[in-house]
Short mmCIF file of C-alpha atoms in Angstrom, two decimals:
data_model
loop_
_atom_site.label_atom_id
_atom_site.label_comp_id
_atom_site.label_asym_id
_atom_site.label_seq_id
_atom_site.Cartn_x
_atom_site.Cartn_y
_atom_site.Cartn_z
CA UNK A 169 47.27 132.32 2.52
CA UNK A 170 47.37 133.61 6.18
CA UNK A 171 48.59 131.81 8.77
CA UNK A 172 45.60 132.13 10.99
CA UNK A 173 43.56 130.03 8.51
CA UNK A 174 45.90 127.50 7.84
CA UNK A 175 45.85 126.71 11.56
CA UNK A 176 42.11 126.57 11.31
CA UNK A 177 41.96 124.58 8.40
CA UNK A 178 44.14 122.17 10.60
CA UNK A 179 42.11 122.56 13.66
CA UNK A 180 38.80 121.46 11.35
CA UNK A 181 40.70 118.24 9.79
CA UNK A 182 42.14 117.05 13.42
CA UNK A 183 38.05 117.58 15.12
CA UNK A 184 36.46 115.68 11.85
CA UNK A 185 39.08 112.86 11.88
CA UNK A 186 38.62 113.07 15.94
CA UNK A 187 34.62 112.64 15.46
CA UNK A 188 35.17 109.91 13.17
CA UNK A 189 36.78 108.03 15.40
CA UNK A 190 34.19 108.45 18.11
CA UNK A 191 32.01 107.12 15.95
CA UNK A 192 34.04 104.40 15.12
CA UNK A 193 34.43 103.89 18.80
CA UNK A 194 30.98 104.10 19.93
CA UNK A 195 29.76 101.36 17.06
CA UNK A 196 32.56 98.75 18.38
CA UNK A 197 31.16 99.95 22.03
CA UNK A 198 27.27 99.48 21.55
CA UNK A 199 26.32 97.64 17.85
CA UNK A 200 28.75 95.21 17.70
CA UNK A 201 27.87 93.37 21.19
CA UNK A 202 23.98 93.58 20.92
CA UNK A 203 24.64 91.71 17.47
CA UNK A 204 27.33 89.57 19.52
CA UNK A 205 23.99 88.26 21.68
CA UNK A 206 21.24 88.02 19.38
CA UNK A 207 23.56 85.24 17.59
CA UNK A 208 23.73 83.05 20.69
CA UNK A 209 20.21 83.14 21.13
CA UNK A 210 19.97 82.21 17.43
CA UNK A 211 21.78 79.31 18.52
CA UNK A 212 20.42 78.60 21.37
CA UNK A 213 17.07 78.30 19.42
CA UNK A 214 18.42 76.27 16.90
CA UNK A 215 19.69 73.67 19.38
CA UNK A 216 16.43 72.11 20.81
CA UNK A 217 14.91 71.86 17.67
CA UNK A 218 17.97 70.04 16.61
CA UNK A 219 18.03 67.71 19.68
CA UNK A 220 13.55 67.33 19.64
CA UNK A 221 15.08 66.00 15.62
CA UNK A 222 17.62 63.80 16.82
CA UNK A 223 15.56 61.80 20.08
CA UNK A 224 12.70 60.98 17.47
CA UNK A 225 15.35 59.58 15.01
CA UNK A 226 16.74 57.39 17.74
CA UNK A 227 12.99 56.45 18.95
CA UNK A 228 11.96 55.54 15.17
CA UNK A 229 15.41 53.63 14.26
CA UNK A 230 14.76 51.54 17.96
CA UNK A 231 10.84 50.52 16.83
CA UNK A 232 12.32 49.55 13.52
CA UNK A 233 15.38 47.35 14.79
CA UNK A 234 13.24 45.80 17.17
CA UNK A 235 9.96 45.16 14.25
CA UNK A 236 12.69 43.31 12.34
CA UNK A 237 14.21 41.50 15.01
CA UNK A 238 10.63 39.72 15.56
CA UNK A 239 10.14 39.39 11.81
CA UNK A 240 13.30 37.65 12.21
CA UNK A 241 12.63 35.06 14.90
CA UNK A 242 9.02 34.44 13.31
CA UNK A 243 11.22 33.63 10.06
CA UNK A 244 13.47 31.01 12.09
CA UNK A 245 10.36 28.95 14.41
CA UNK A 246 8.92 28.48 11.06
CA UNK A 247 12.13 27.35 9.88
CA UNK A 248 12.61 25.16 12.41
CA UNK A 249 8.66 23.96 11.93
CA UNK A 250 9.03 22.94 8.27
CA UNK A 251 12.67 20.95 9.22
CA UNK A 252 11.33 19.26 12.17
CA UNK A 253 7.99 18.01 9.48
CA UNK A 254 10.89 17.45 6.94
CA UNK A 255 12.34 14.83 9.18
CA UNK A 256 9.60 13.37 10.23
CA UNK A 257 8.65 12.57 6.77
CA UNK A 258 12.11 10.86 6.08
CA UNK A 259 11.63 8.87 8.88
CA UNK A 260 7.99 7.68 8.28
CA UNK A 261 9.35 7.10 4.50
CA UNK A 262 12.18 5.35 5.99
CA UNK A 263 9.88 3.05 7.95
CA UNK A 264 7.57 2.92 4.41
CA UNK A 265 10.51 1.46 2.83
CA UNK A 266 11.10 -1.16 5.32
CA UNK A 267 7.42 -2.15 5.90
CA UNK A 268 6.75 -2.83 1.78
CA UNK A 269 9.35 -5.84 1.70
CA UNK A 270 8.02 -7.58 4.92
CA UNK A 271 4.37 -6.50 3.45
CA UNK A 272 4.59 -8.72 0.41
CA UNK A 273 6.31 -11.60 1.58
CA UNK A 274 3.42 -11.67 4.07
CA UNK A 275 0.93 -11.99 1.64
CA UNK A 276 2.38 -13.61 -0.18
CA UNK A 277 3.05 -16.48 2.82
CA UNK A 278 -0.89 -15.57 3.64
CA UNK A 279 -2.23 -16.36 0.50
CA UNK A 280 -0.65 -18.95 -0.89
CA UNK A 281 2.21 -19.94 1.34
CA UNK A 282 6.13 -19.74 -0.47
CA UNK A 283 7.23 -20.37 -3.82
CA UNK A 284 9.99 -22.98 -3.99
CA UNK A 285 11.46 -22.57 -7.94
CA UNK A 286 13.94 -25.26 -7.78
CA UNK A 287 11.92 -28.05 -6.45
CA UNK A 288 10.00 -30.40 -8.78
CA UNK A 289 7.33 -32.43 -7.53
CA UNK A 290 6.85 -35.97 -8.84
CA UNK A 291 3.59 -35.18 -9.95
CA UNK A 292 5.49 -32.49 -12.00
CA UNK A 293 8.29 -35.05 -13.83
CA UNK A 294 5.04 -37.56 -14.32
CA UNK A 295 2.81 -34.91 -15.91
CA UNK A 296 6.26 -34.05 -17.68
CA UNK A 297 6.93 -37.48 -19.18
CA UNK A 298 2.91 -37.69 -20.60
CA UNK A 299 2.76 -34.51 -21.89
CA UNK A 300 6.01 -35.13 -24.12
CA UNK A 301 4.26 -38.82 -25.32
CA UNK A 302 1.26 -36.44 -26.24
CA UNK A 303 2.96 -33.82 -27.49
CA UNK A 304 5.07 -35.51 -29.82
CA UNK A 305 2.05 -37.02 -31.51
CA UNK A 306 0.86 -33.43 -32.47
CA UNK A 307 1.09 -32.19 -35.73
CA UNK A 308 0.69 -28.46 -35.37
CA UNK A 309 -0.62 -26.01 -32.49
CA UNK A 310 0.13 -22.83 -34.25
CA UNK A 311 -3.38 -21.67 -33.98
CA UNK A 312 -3.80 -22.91 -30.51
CA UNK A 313 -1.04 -20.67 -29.30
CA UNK A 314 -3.63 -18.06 -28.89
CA UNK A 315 -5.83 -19.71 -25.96
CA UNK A 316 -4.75 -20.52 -22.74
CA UNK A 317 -4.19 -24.61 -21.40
CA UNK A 318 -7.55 -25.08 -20.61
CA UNK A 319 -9.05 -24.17 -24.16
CA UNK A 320 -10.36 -20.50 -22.92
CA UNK A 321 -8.62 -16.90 -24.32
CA UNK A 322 -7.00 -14.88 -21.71
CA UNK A 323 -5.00 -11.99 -21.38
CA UNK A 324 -1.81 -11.70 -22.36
CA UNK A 325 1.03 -12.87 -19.91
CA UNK A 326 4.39 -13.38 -19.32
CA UNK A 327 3.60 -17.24 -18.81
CA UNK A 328 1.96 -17.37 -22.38
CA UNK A 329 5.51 -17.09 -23.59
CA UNK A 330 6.75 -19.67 -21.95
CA UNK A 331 5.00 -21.98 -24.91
CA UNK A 332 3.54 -24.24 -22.00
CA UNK A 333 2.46 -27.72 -23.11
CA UNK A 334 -1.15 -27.72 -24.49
CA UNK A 335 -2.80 -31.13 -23.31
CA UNK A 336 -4.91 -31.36 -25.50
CA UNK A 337 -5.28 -35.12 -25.20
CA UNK A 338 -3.81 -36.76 -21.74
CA UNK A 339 -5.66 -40.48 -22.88
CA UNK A 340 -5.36 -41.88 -25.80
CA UNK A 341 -8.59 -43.77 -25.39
CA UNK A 342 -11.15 -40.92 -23.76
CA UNK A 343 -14.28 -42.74 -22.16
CA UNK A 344 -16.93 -40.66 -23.53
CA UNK A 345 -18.91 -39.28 -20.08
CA UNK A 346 -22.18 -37.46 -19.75
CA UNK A 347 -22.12 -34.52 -17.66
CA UNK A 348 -23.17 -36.01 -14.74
CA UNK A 349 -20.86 -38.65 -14.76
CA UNK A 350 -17.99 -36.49 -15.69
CA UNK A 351 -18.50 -34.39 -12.87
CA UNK A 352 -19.41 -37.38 -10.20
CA UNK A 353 -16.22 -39.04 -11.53
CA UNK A 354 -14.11 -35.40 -11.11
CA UNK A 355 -15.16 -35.03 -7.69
CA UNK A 356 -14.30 -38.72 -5.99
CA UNK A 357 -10.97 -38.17 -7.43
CA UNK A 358 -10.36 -34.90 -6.06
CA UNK A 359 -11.53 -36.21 -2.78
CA UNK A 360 -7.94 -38.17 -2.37
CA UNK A 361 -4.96 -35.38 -2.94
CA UNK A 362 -2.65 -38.06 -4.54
CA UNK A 363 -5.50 -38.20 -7.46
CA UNK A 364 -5.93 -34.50 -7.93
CA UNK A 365 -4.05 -34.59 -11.29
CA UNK A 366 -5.73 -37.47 -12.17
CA UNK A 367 -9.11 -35.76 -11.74
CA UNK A 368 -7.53 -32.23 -13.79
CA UNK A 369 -6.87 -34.44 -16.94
CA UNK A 370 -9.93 -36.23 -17.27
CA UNK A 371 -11.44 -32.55 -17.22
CA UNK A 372 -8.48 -31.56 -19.64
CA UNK A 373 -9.96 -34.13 -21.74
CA UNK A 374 -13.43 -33.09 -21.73
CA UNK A 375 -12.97 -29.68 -22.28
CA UNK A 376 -14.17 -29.23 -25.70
CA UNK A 377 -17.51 -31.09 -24.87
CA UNK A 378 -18.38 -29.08 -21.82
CA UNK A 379 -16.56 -25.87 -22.20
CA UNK A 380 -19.92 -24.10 -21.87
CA UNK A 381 -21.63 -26.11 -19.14
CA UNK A 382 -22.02 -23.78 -15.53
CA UNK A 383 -20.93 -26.90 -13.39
CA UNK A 384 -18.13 -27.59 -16.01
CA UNK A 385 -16.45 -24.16 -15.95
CA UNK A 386 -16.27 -23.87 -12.05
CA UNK A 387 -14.66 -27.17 -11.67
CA UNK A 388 -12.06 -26.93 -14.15
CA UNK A 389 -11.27 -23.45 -12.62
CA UNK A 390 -10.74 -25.59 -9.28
CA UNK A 391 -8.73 -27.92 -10.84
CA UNK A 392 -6.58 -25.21 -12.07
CA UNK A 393 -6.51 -24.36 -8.18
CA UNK A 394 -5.39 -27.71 -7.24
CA UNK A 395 -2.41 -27.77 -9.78
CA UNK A 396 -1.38 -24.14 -8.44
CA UNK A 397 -1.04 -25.96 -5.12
CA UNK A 398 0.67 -29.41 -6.47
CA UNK A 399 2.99 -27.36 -8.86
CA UNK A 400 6.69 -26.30 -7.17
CA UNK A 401 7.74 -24.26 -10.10
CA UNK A 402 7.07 -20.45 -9.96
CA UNK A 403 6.08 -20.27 -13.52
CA UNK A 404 4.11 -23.35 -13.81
CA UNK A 405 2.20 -22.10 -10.76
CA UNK A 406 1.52 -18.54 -11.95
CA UNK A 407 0.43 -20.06 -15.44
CA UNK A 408 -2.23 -22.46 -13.72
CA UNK A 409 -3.32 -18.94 -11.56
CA UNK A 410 -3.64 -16.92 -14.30
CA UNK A 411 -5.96 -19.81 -16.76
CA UNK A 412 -7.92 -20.38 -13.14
CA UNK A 413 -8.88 -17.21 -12.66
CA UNK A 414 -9.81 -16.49 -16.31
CA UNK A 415 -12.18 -19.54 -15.91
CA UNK A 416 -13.30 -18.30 -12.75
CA UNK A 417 -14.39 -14.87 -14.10
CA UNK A 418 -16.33 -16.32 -17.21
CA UNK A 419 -18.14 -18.64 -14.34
CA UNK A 420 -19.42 -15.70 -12.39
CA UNK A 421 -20.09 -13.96 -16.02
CA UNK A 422 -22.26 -16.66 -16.59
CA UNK A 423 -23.59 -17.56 -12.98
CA UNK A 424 -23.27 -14.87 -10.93
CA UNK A 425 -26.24 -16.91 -8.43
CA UNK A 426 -24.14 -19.88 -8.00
CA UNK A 427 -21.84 -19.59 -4.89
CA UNK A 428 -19.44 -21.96 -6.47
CA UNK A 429 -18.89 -20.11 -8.77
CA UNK A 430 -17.63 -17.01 -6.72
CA UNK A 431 -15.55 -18.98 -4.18
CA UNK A 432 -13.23 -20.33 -6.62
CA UNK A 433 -12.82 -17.25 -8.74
CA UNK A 434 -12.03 -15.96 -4.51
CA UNK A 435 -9.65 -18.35 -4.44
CA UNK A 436 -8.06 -17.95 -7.57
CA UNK A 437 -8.01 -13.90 -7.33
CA UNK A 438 -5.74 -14.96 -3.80
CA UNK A 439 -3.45 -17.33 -5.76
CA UNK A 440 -2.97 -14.68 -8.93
CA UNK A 441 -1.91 -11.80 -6.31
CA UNK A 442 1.38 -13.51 -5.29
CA UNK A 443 2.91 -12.40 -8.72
CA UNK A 444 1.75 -8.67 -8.64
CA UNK A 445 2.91 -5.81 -6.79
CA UNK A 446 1.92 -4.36 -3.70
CA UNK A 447 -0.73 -2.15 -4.88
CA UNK A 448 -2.27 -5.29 -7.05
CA UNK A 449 -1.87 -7.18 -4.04
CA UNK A 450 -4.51 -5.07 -1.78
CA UNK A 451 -6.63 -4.67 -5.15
CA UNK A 452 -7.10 -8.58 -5.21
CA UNK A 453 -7.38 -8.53 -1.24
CA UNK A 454 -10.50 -6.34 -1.49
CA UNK A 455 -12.05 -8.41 -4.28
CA UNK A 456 -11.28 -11.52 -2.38
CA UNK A 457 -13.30 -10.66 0.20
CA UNK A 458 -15.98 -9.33 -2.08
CA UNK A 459 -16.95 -12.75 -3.84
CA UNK A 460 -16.36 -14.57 -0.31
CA UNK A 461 -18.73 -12.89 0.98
CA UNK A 462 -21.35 -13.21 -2.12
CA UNK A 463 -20.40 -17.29 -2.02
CA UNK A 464 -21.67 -17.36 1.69
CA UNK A 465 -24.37 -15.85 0.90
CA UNK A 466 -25.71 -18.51 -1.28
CA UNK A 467 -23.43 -21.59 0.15
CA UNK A 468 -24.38 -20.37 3.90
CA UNK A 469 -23.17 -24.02 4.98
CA UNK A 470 -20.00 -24.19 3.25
CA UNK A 471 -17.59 -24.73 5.92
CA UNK A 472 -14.39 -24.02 3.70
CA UNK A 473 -15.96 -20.14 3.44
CA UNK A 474 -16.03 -19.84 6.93
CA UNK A 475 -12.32 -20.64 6.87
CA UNK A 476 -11.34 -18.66 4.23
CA UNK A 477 -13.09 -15.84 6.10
CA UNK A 478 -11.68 -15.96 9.38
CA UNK A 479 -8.19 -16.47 7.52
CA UNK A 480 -9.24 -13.04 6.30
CA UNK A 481 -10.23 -11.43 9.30
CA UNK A 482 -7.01 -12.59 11.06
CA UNK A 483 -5.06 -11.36 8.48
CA UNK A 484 -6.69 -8.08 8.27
CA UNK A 485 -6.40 -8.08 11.96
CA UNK A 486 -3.10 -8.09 12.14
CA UNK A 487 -2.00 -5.17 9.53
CA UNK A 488 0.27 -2.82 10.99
CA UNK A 489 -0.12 0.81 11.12
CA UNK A 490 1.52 1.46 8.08
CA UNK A 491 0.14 -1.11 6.15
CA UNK A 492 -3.31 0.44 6.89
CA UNK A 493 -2.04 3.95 5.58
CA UNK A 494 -0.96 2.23 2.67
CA UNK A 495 -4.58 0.91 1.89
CA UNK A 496 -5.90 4.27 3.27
CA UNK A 497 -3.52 6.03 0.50
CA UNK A 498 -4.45 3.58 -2.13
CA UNK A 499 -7.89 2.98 -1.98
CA UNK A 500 -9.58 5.60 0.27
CA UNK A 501 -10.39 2.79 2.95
CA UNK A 502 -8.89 0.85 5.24
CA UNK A 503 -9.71 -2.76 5.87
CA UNK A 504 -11.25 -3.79 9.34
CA UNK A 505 -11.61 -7.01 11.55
CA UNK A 506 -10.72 -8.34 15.12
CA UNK A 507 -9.72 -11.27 16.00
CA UNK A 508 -12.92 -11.71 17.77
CA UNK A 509 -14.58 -11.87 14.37
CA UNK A 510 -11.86 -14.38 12.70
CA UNK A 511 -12.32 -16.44 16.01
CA UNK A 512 -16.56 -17.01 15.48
CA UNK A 513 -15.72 -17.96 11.46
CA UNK A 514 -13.29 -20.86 12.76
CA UNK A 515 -15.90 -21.72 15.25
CA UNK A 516 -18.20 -21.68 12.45
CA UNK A 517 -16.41 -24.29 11.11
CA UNK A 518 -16.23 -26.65 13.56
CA UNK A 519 -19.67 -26.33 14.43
CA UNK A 520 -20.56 -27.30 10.73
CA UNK A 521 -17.44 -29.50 10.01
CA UNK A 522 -16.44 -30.90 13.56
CA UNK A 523 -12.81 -31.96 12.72
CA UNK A 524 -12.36 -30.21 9.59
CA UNK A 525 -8.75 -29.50 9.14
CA UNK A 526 -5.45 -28.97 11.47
CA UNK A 527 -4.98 -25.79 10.19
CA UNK A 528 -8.39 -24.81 11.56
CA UNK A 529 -7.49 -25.98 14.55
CA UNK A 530 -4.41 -24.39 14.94
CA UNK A 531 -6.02 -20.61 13.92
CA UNK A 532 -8.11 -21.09 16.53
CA UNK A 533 -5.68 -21.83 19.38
CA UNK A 534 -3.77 -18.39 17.51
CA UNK A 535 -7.47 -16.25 18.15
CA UNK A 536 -7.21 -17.95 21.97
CA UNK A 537 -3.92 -16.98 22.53
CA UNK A 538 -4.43 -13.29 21.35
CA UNK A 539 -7.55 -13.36 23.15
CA UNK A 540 -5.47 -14.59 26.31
CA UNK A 541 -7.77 -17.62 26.79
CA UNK A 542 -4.88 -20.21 27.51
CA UNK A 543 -7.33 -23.13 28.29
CA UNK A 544 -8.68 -23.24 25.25
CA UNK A 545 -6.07 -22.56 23.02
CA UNK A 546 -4.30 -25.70 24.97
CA UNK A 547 -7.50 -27.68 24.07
CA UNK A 548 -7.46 -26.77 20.36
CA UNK A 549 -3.95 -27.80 19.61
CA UNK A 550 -4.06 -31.41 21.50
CA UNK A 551 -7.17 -31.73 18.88
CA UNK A 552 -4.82 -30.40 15.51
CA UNK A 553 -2.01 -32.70 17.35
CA UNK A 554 -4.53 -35.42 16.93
CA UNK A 555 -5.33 -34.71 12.95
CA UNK A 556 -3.39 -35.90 9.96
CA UNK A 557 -1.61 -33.41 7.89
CA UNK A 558 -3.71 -34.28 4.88
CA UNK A 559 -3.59 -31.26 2.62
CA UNK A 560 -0.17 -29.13 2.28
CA UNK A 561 -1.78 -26.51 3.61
CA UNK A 562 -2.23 -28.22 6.93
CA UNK A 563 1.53 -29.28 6.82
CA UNK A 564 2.96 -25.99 6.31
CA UNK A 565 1.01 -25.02 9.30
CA UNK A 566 2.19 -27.93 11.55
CA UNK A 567 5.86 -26.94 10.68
CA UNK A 568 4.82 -23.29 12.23
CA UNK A 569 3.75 -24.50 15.53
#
């Protein structure tokens, strides 16, 4: 090969790898920066969007923080709400529970006045000592055991099991009495307290004969009445309630127009309550007043209703708050009277009875007082000052004041 083209062949290999490099150069020069900018800009359009993202997280996580931070307090007042109402309920339960003990013993003193177990009365050992004369002249009561003292069937009670004396016979030498004398005889004895038993046996004893007579029924309930009062003995005195008031509620049966009638099965229905429970003891309040009200209708000048009523009205005057929920609860209704109205019954009595008991007397110096008519109170208890204590009622009372 000549030389001349060797040197050309050189020449040709040092200009291509020359223009190569050029190229090289002017690509680094000119491409490589233009592609070098449009990636910022790529970035830089990136950014905003990424910070627009990142303000409306915040916003939306700040709504939602604060949404449950007043879901949260709404939570806690009514929280707080239900424990405040949760402690006023213990306490009014808490005052409840104090009230109901206070609440029966004073009914219980209302009605019929305290029960003294361990006291007999000498009426008591008397009736005792005759009863044991009768009873051990008896061949057999097995198919007595079935009816109460007085000869009438009555619901089954504790006191039934007791086996109580039946007297079936208190005389062994009966008079034989008409009606009319039996019951003119009854009533002078009852007029004297000391003969009050006297005047229960010789109805005891003609039980048989007039079980069925109107006049009868009512006055051997009362008689059961008047041994409730002469009894000391908590049994004895619930098993002369109970008999009472099952006489007094075949008298009304029978006689629902005779006033006499009603007031003693009243009476009896007040005597019967001191051995029930609380709820008992309202039930026989209402009825109380119920068959007062029908005796005054037709014994309008009975002054012994007018007493029992304004005994009534005090009473009922004088419930507590809570004792007046406690009806509310019970019943639906809530007993009402002032002592306005308890004050014109007592008057009532006077007016028809001037004089007719110290314990009248002494409620109506009580209605004064509340009414804050000091004169006459003062004038009402010189005049119970001036009565004998003739019934044990009246005594209890004196022993108050």
């Amino acid at each position: 090969m000549p030389l001349s083209k060797n040197k050309e062949m050189i020449l040709g290999i040092v200009v291509g790898t020359t223009g190569i490099s050029l190229l090289l150069l002017w690509f680094h020069k000119v491409r490589k920066p233009r592609t070098a900018m449009d990636l910022p800009k790529f970035l830089s359009l990136s950014n905003p969007f990424d910070s627009m993202t990142s303000q409306d997280e915040i916003h939306i996580g700040q709504g939602t923080a604060a949404a449950f931070q007043g879901r949260q307090l709404q939570i806690l007042e009514k929280l707080n709400e239900l424990l405040t109402n949760m402690e006023e309920l213990k306490e009014e339960i808490r005052v409840l529970k104090e009230a109901i003990p206070k609440l029966e013993e004073y009914i219980q003193g209302e009605l019929g006045g305290k029960i003294t177990v361990h006291k007999i009365s000498p009426q008591h050992r008397a009736r005792k000592r005759r009863l044991a004369t009768v009873q051990s002249s008896a061949t057999s009561n097995s198919s007595e055991e079935a009816e109460s003292e007085g000869g009438y069937v009555t619901a089954n009670t504790d006191t039934e099991e007791l086996s109580f004396p039946v007297p079936k016979a208190f005389n062994t030498h009966i008079e034989e009495l008409n009606l009319d004398a039996l019951i003119q005889t009854a009533d002078n004895l009852r007029m004297n307290e000391s003969s009050k038993m006297e005047s229960f046996e010789l109805l005891c004893d003609h039980k048989e004969k007039f079980r069925d007579e109107i006049e009868f029924i009512w006055r051997f309930a009362r008689a059961y009445g008047d041994m409730f009062e002469l009894s000391t003995n908590a049994q004895e005195k619930k098993h002369y309630a109970n008999i009472g008031k099952t006489l007094g509620e075949k008298a009304i049966t029978r006689a629902p127009m005779n006033g006499h009638c009603h007031l003693w099965y009243a009476v009896l229905c007040g005597y019967v309550s001191e051995f029930e429970g609380l709820q008992n003891k309202i039930n026989y309040g209402y009825r109380f007043k119920e068959h007062l009200d029908k005796a005054i209708e037709f014994l309008p000048e009975e002054p012994f209703l007018y007493y029992l009523k304004g005994r009534y009205c005090y009473t009922v005057s004088k419930l507590s708050w809570i004792e007046r929920k406690m009806a509310a609860t019970l019943f639906g209704k809530i007993p009402s009277s002032t002592v306005h109205e308890a004050l014109q019954n007592f008057l009532k009595v006077e007016e028809l009875h001037p004089g007719f008991s110290k314990s009248n007397y002494m409620y109506l110096a009580k209605c004064y007082i509340d009414l804050e008519q000091t004169d006459d109170a003062v004038k009402f208890l010189n005049l119970a000052v001036l009565l004998p204590c003739v019934t044990k009622e009246a005594s209890v009372f004196s022993v108050l004041f």
